[in-house]
Amino acid sequence: MDPVTSAGKERQVEVTAADLPLHCPLLSQKVWNSHPRVFLPIEKNGEALCPYCGTRYVLHGSLKPAH
């Protein structure tokens, strides 16, 4: 998923359950070496904010029920 930059320079990335566990930066992002990989807890409220670069991740769709 590529980040979407809005007028406020905030990057927002839509992710799905297939992207979990979520970490920033994603392997698909060209800035994969811009900061240390950090895992982000998105499962609880459907959104997560990277503390390093400020990218906002939004979960699209639903999660599969846990066993």
mmCIF file of N, CA, C and O in Angstrom:
data_model
loop_
_atom_site.group_PDB
_atom_site.id
_atom_site.type_symbol
_atom_site.label_atom_id
_atom_site.label_comp_id
_atom_site.label_asym_id
_atom_site.label_seq_id
_atom_site.Cartn_x
_atom_site.Cartn_y
_atom_site.Cartn_z
ATOM 1 N N MET A 1 0.836 -1.176 0.000
ATOM 2 C CA MET A 1 0.000 0.000 0.000
ATOM 3 C C MET A 1 0.884 1.244 0.000
ATOM 4 O O MET A 1 1.829 1.321 0.744
ATOM 5 N N ASP A 2 0.550 2.200 -0.824
ATOM 6 C CA ASP A 2 1.310 3.433 -0.867
ATOM 7 C C ASP A 2 0.626 4.487 -0.017
ATOM 8 O O ASP A 2 -0.599 4.582 0.011
ATOM 9 N N PRO A 3 1.426 5.291 0.688
ATOM 10 C CA PRO A 3 0.829 6.341 1.498
ATOM 11 C C PRO A 3 0.133 7.376 0.624
ATOM 12 O O PRO A 3 0.569 7.660 -0.480
ATOM 13 N N VAL A 4 -0.928 7.945 1.145
ATOM 14 C CA VAL A 4 -1.650 9.018 0.469
ATOM 15 C C VAL A 4 -1.356 10.290 1.250
ATOM 16 O O VAL A 4 -1.573 10.346 2.444
ATOM 17 N N THR A 5 -0.848 11.294 0.581
ATOM 18 C CA THR A 5 -0.520 12.546 1.241
ATOM 19 C C THR A 5 -1.652 13.532 1.034
ATOM 20 O O THR A 5 -2.065 13.785 -0.081
ATOM 21 N N SER A 6 -2.148 14.075 2.119
ATOM 22 C CA SER A 6 -3.222 15.057 2.031
ATOM 23 C C SER A 6 -2.617 16.456 2.069
ATOM 24 O O SER A 6 -1.414 16.631 2.186
ATOM 25 N N ALA A 7 -3.460 17.462 2.005
ATOM 26 C CA ALA A 7 -2.990 18.844 2.008
ATOM 27 C C ALA A 7 -2.231 19.172 3.283
ATOM 28 O O ALA A 7 -1.338 19.995 3.288
ATOM 29 N N GLY A 8 -2.567 18.511 4.383
ATOM 30 C CA GLY A 8 -1.898 18.748 5.656
ATOM 31 C C GLY A 8 -0.629 17.948 5.820
ATOM 32 O O GLY A 8 -0.073 17.879 6.895
ATOM 33 N N LYS A 9 -0.157 17.321 4.755
ATOM 34 C CA LYS A 9 1.064 16.525 4.733
ATOM 35 C C LYS A 9 0.977 15.277 5.596
ATOM 36 O O LYS A 9 1.974 14.659 5.899
ATOM 37 N N GLU A 10 -0.183 14.906 6.040
ATOM 38 C CA GLU A 10 -0.359 13.680 6.805
ATOM 39 C C GLU A 10 -0.490 12.522 5.829
ATOM 40 O O GLU A 10 -1.259 12.579 4.893
ATOM 41 N N ARG A 11 0.291 11.495 6.048
ATOM 42 C CA ARG A 11 0.190 10.315 5.199
ATOM 43 C C ARG A 11 -0.789 9.353 5.838
ATOM 44 O O ARG A 11 -0.743 9.108 7.043
ATOM 45 N N GLN A 12 -1.667 8.802 5.029
ATOM 46 C CA GLN A 12 -2.636 7.821 5.498
ATOM 47 C C GLN A 12 -2.546 6.598 4.596
ATOM 48 O O GLN A 12 -2.536 6.721 3.383
ATOM 49 N N VAL A 13 -2.480 5.427 5.227
ATOM 50 C CA VAL A 13 -2.361 4.181 4.496
ATOM 51 C C VAL A 13 -3.500 3.269 4.929
ATOM 52 O O VAL A 13 -3.722 3.064 6.125
ATOM 53 N N GLU A 14 -4.218 2.742 3.957
ATOM 54 C CA GLU A 14 -5.292 1.793 4.231
ATOM 55 C C GLU A 14 -4.696 0.388 4.184
ATOM 56 O O GLU A 14 -4.028 0.032 3.224
ATOM 57 N N VAL A 15 -4.920 -0.385 5.246
ATOM 58 C CA VAL A 15 -4.407 -1.749 5.317
ATOM 59 C C VAL A 15 -5.568 -2.707 5.537
ATOM 60 O O VAL A 15 -6.666 -2.306 5.928
ATOM 61 N N THR A 16 -5.323 -3.990 5.276
ATOM 62 C CA THR A 16 -6.335 -5.027 5.491
ATOM 63 C C THR A 16 -5.784 -6.058 6.462
ATOM 64 O O THR A 16 -4.613 -5.987 6.869
ATOM 65 N N ALA A 17 -6.602 -7.032 6.791
ATOM 66 C CA ALA A 17 -6.182 -8.096 7.701
ATOM 67 C C ALA A 17 -4.970 -8.845 7.150
ATOM 68 O O ALA A 17 -4.160 -9.375 7.912
ATOM 69 N N ALA A 18 -4.802 -8.862 5.838
ATOM 70 C CA ALA A 18 -3.655 -9.533 5.227
ATOM 71 C C ALA A 18 -2.338 -8.842 5.563
ATOM 72 O O ALA A 18 -1.272 -9.447 5.448
ATOM 73 N N ASP A 19 -2.388 -7.576 5.976
ATOM 74 C CA ASP A 19 -1.186 -6.816 6.317
ATOM 75 C C ASP A 19 -0.765 -6.983 7.770
ATOM 76 O O ASP A 19 0.243 -6.399 8.189
ATOM 77 N N LEU A 20 -1.521 -7.747 8.533
ATOM 78 C CA LEU A 20 -1.228 -7.916 9.957
ATOM 79 C C LEU A 20 -0.241 -9.050 10.178
ATOM 80 O O LEU A 20 -0.251 -10.026 9.442
ATOM 81 N N PRO A 21 0.617 -8.991 11.173
ATOM 82 C CA PRO A 21 0.750 -7.881 12.117
ATOM 83 C C PRO A 21 1.302 -6.648 11.409
ATOM 84 O O PRO A 21 2.192 -6.738 10.574
ATOM 85 N N LEU A 22 0.752 -5.514 11.760
ATOM 86 C CA LEU A 22 1.082 -4.263 11.097
ATOM 87 C C LEU A 22 2.391 -3.709 11.631
ATOM 88 O O LEU A 22 2.621 -3.682 12.836
ATOM 89 N N HIS A 23 3.236 -3.264 10.715
ATOM 90 C CA HIS A 23 4.455 -2.575 11.117
ATOM 91 C C HIS A 23 4.712 -1.434 10.143
ATOM 92 O O HIS A 23 4.256 -1.441 9.010
ATOM 93 N N CYS A 24 5.427 -0.459 10.627
ATOM 94 C CA CYS A 24 5.810 0.679 9.810
ATOM 95 C C CYS A 24 7.322 0.775 9.825
ATOM 96 O O CYS A 24 7.929 0.606 10.877
ATOM 97 N N PRO A 25 7.921 1.022 8.682
ATOM 98 C CA PRO A 25 7.322 1.113 7.365
ATOM 99 C C PRO A 25 6.958 -0.251 6.812
ATOM 100 O O PRO A 25 7.556 -1.263 7.182
ATOM 101 N N LEU A 26 5.966 -0.263 5.915
ATOM 102 C CA LEU A 26 5.580 -1.497 5.241
ATOM 103 C C LEU A 26 6.656 -1.852 4.220
ATOM 104 O O LEU A 26 7.346 -0.981 3.694
ATOM 105 N N LEU A 27 6.798 -3.120 3.931
ATOM 106 C CA LEU A 27 7.789 -3.554 2.950
ATOM 107 C C LEU A 27 7.515 -2.965 1.569
ATOM 108 O O LEU A 27 8.434 -2.749 0.788
ATOM 109 N N SER A 28 6.248 -2.704 1.271
ATOM 110 C CA SER A 28 5.885 -2.169 -0.041
ATOM 111 C C SER A 28 6.192 -0.678 -0.182
ATOM 112 O O SER A 28 6.154 -0.147 -1.280
ATOM 113 N N GLN A 29 6.511 -0.017 0.909
ATOM 114 C CA GLN A 29 6.811 1.408 0.852
ATOM 115 C C GLN A 29 8.269 1.611 0.457
ATOM 116 O O GLN A 29 9.160 0.910 0.925
ATOM 117 N N LYS A 30 8.511 2.574 -0.388
ATOM 118 C CA LYS A 30 9.857 2.830 -0.872
ATOM 119 C C LYS A 30 10.776 3.386 0.206
ATOM 120 O O LYS A 30 11.977 3.406 0.043
ATOM 121 N N VAL A 31 10.227 3.809 1.311
ATOM 122 C CA VAL A 31 11.025 4.364 2.401
ATOM 123 C C VAL A 31 11.246 3.312 3.486
ATOM 124 O O VAL A 31 11.315 3.619 4.655
ATOM 125 N N TRP A 32 11.424 2.074 3.073
ATOM 126 C CA TRP A 32 11.520 0.970 4.034
ATOM 127 C C TRP A 32 12.669 1.129 5.016
ATOM 128 O O TRP A 32 12.640 0.563 6.097
ATOM 129 N N ASN A 33 13.667 1.897 4.684
ATOM 130 C CA ASN A 33 14.788 2.067 5.596
ATOM 131 C C ASN A 33 14.821 3.443 6.244
ATOM 132 O O ASN A 33 15.843 3.888 6.718
ATOM 133 N N SER A 34 13.701 4.133 6.274
ATOM 134 C CA SER A 34 13.677 5.495 6.786
ATOM 135 C C SER A 34 13.731 5.574 8.310
ATOM 136 O O SER A 34 14.210 6.543 8.858
ATOM 137 N N HIS A 35 13.230 4.585 8.992
ATOM 138 C CA HIS A 35 13.300 4.535 10.456
ATOM 139 C C HIS A 35 13.199 3.084 10.890
ATOM 140 O O HIS A 35 12.852 2.217 10.092
ATOM 141 N N PRO A 36 13.513 2.791 12.156
ATOM 142 C CA PRO A 36 13.426 1.399 12.618
ATOM 143 C C PRO A 36 12.004 0.865 12.463
ATOM 144 O O PRO A 36 11.024 1.613 12.589
ATOM 145 N N ARG A 37 11.887 -0.416 12.189
ATOM 146 C CA ARG A 37 10.558 -1.039 12.085
ATOM 147 C C ARG A 37 9.906 -1.028 13.465
ATOM 148 O O ARG A 37 10.509 -1.405 14.459
ATOM 149 N N VAL A 38 8.674 -0.593 13.489
ATOM 150 C CA VAL A 38 7.901 -0.575 14.724
ATOM 151 C C VAL A 38 6.567 -1.254 14.443
ATOM 152 O O VAL A 38 5.931 -1.010 13.422
ATOM 153 N N PHE A 39 6.173 -2.156 15.321
ATOM 154 C CA PHE A 39 4.885 -2.843 15.171
ATOM 155 C C PHE A 39 3.807 -1.983 15.814
ATOM 156 O O PHE A 39 3.997 -1.425 16.900
ATOM 157 N N LEU A 40 2.670 -1.894 15.122
ATOM 158 C CA LEU A 40 1.600 -0.990 15.535
ATOM 159 C C LEU A 40 0.330 -1.762 15.863
ATOM 160 O O LEU A 40 -0.134 -2.562 15.056
ATOM 161 N N PRO A 41 -0.258 -1.511 17.036
ATOM 162 C CA PRO A 41 -1.491 -2.193 17.439
ATOM 163 C C PRO A 41 -2.724 -1.552 16.793
ATOM 164 O O PRO A 41 -3.237 -0.551 17.273
ATOM 165 N N ILE A 42 -3.180 -2.120 15.712
ATOM 166 C CA ILE A 42 -4.316 -1.565 14.985
ATOM 167 C C ILE A 42 -5.590 -2.365 15.225
ATOM 168 O O ILE A 42 -6.690 -1.913 14.937
ATOM 169 N N GLU A 43 -5.455 -3.551 15.779
ATOM 170 C CA GLU A 43 -6.591 -4.468 15.907
ATOM 171 C C GLU A 43 -7.703 -3.948 16.820
ATOM 172 O O GLU A 43 -8.874 -4.220 16.578
ATOM 173 N N LYS A 44 -7.373 -3.208 17.844
ATOM 174 C CA LYS A 44 -8.375 -2.803 18.825
ATOM 175 C C LYS A 44 -9.340 -1.737 18.308
ATOM 176 O O LYS A 44 -10.550 -1.872 18.440
ATOM 177 N N ASN A 45 -8.823 -0.671 17.715
ATOM 178 C CA ASN A 45 -9.722 0.417 17.299
ATOM 179 C C ASN A 45 -9.693 0.713 15.803
ATOM 180 O O ASN A 45 -10.330 1.651 15.348
ATOM 181 N N GLY A 46 -8.902 -0.058 15.028
ATOM 182 C CA GLY A 46 -8.916 0.104 13.581
ATOM 183 C C GLY A 46 -8.041 1.205 13.032
ATOM 184 O O GLY A 46 -8.036 1.458 11.835
ATOM 185 N N GLU A 47 -7.289 1.875 13.900
ATOM 186 C CA GLU A 47 -6.373 2.924 13.470
ATOM 187 C C GLU A 47 -5.102 2.856 14.296
ATOM 188 O O GLU A 47 -5.127 2.439 15.455
ATOM 189 N N ALA A 48 -4.001 3.273 13.682
ATOM 190 C CA ALA A 48 -2.732 3.341 14.403
ATOM 191 C C ALA A 48 -1.898 4.459 13.795
ATOM 192 O O ALA A 48 -1.975 4.727 12.594
ATOM 193 N N LEU A 49 -1.090 5.092 14.623
ATOM 194 C CA LEU A 49 -0.247 6.189 14.195
ATOM 195 C C LEU A 49 1.203 5.821 14.486
ATOM 196 O O LEU A 49 1.548 5.452 15.616
ATOM 197 N N CYS A 50 2.055 5.916 13.486
ATOM 198 C CA CYS A 50 3.469 5.602 13.665
ATOM 199 C C CYS A 50 4.124 6.710 14.488
ATOM 200 O O CYS A 50 4.037 7.887 14.118
ATOM 201 N N PRO A 51 4.806 6.353 15.576
ATOM 202 C CA PRO A 51 5.446 7.379 16.397
ATOM 203 C C PRO A 51 6.678 7.994 15.748
ATOM 204 O O PRO A 51 7.118 9.066 16.148
ATOM 205 N N TYR A 52 7.242 7.355 14.737
ATOM 206 C CA TYR A 52 8.437 7.877 14.073
ATOM 207 C C TYR A 52 8.109 8.854 12.955
ATOM 208 O O TYR A 52 8.658 9.948 12.895
ATOM 209 N N CYS A 53 7.247 8.436 12.021
ATOM 210 C CA CYS A 53 7.024 9.260 10.826
ATOM 211 C C CYS A 53 5.636 9.894 10.770
ATOM 212 O O CYS A 53 5.367 10.714 9.895
ATOM 213 N N GLY A 54 4.745 9.501 11.675
ATOM 214 C CA GLY A 54 3.420 10.101 11.719
ATOM 215 C C GLY A 54 2.428 9.531 10.732
ATOM 216 O O GLY A 54 1.326 10.047 10.607
ATOM 217 N N THR A 55 2.797 8.462 10.028
ATOM 218 C CA THR A 55 1.856 7.852 9.091
ATOM 219 C C THR A 55 0.688 7.253 9.861
ATOM 220 O O THR A 55 0.881 6.563 10.861
ATOM 221 N N ARG A 56 -0.519 7.558 9.410
ATOM 222 C CA ARG A 56 -1.726 7.014 10.025
ATOM 223 C C ARG A 56 -2.161 5.803 9.208
ATOM 224 O O ARG A 56 -2.318 5.877 8.001
ATOM 225 N N TYR A 57 -2.345 4.685 9.888
ATOM 226 C CA TYR A 57 -2.815 3.458 9.254
ATOM 227 C C TYR A 57 -4.267 3.233 9.643
ATOM 228 O O TYR A 57 -4.621 3.374 10.820
ATOM 229 N N VAL A 58 -5.080 2.905 8.659
ATOM 230 C CA VAL A 58 -6.502 2.675 8.872
ATOM 231 C C VAL A 58 -6.827 1.277 8.371
ATOM 232 O O VAL A 58 -6.506 0.924 7.237
ATOM 233 N N LEU A 59 -7.462 0.481 9.213
ATOM 234 C CA LEU A 59 -7.832 -0.881 8.867
ATOM 235 C C LEU A 59 -9.105 -0.874 8.039
ATOM 236 O O LEU A 59 -10.124 -0.324 8.444
ATOM 237 N N HIS A 60 -9.038 -1.461 6.864
ATOM 238 C CA HIS A 60 -10.175 -1.557 5.949
ATOM 239 C C HIS A 60 -10.706 -2.977 6.011
ATOM 240 O O HIS A 60 -9.942 -3.927 5.869
ATOM 241 N N GLY A 61 -11.993 -3.124 6.214
ATOM 242 C CA GLY A 61 -12.581 -4.462 6.326
ATOM 243 C C GLY A 61 -12.569 -4.929 7.761
ATOM 244 O O GLY A 61 -12.294 -4.170 8.679
ATOM 245 N N SER A 62 -12.838 -6.198 7.942
ATOM 246 C CA SER A 62 -12.922 -6.740 9.296
ATOM 247 C C SER A 62 -11.815 -7.754 9.534
ATOM 248 O O SER A 62 -11.214 -8.269 8.596
ATOM 249 N N LEU A 63 -11.587 -8.018 10.796
ATOM 250 C CA LEU A 63 -10.606 -9.024 11.180
ATOM 251 C C LEU A 63 -11.278 -10.377 11.272
ATOM 252 O O LEU A 63 -12.468 -10.468 11.603
ATOM 253 N N LYS A 64 -10.518 -11.403 11.040
ATOM 254 C CA LYS A 64 -11.044 -12.759 11.238
ATOM 255 C C LYS A 64 -11.108 -13.017 12.734
ATOM 256 O O LYS A 64 -10.212 -12.605 13.477
ATOM 257 N N PRO A 65 -12.147 -13.690 13.209
ATOM 258 C CA PRO A 65 -12.262 -13.965 14.638
ATOM 259 C C PRO A 65 -11.083 -14.804 15.127
ATOM 260 O O PRO A 65 -10.594 -15.684 14.420
ATOM 261 N N ALA A 66 -10.619 -14.498 16.332
ATOM 262 C CA ALA A 66 -9.523 -15.263 16.939
ATOM 263 C C ALA A 66 -10.032 -16.630 17.367
ATOM 264 O O ALA A 66 -11.200 -16.831 17.636
ATOM 265 N N HIS A 67 -9.142 -17.566 17.436
ATOM 266 C CA HIS A 67 -9.522 -18.934 17.832
ATOM 267 C C HIS A 67 -9.857 -19.010 19.278
ATOM 268 O O HIS A 67 -9.356 -18.455 20.132
#
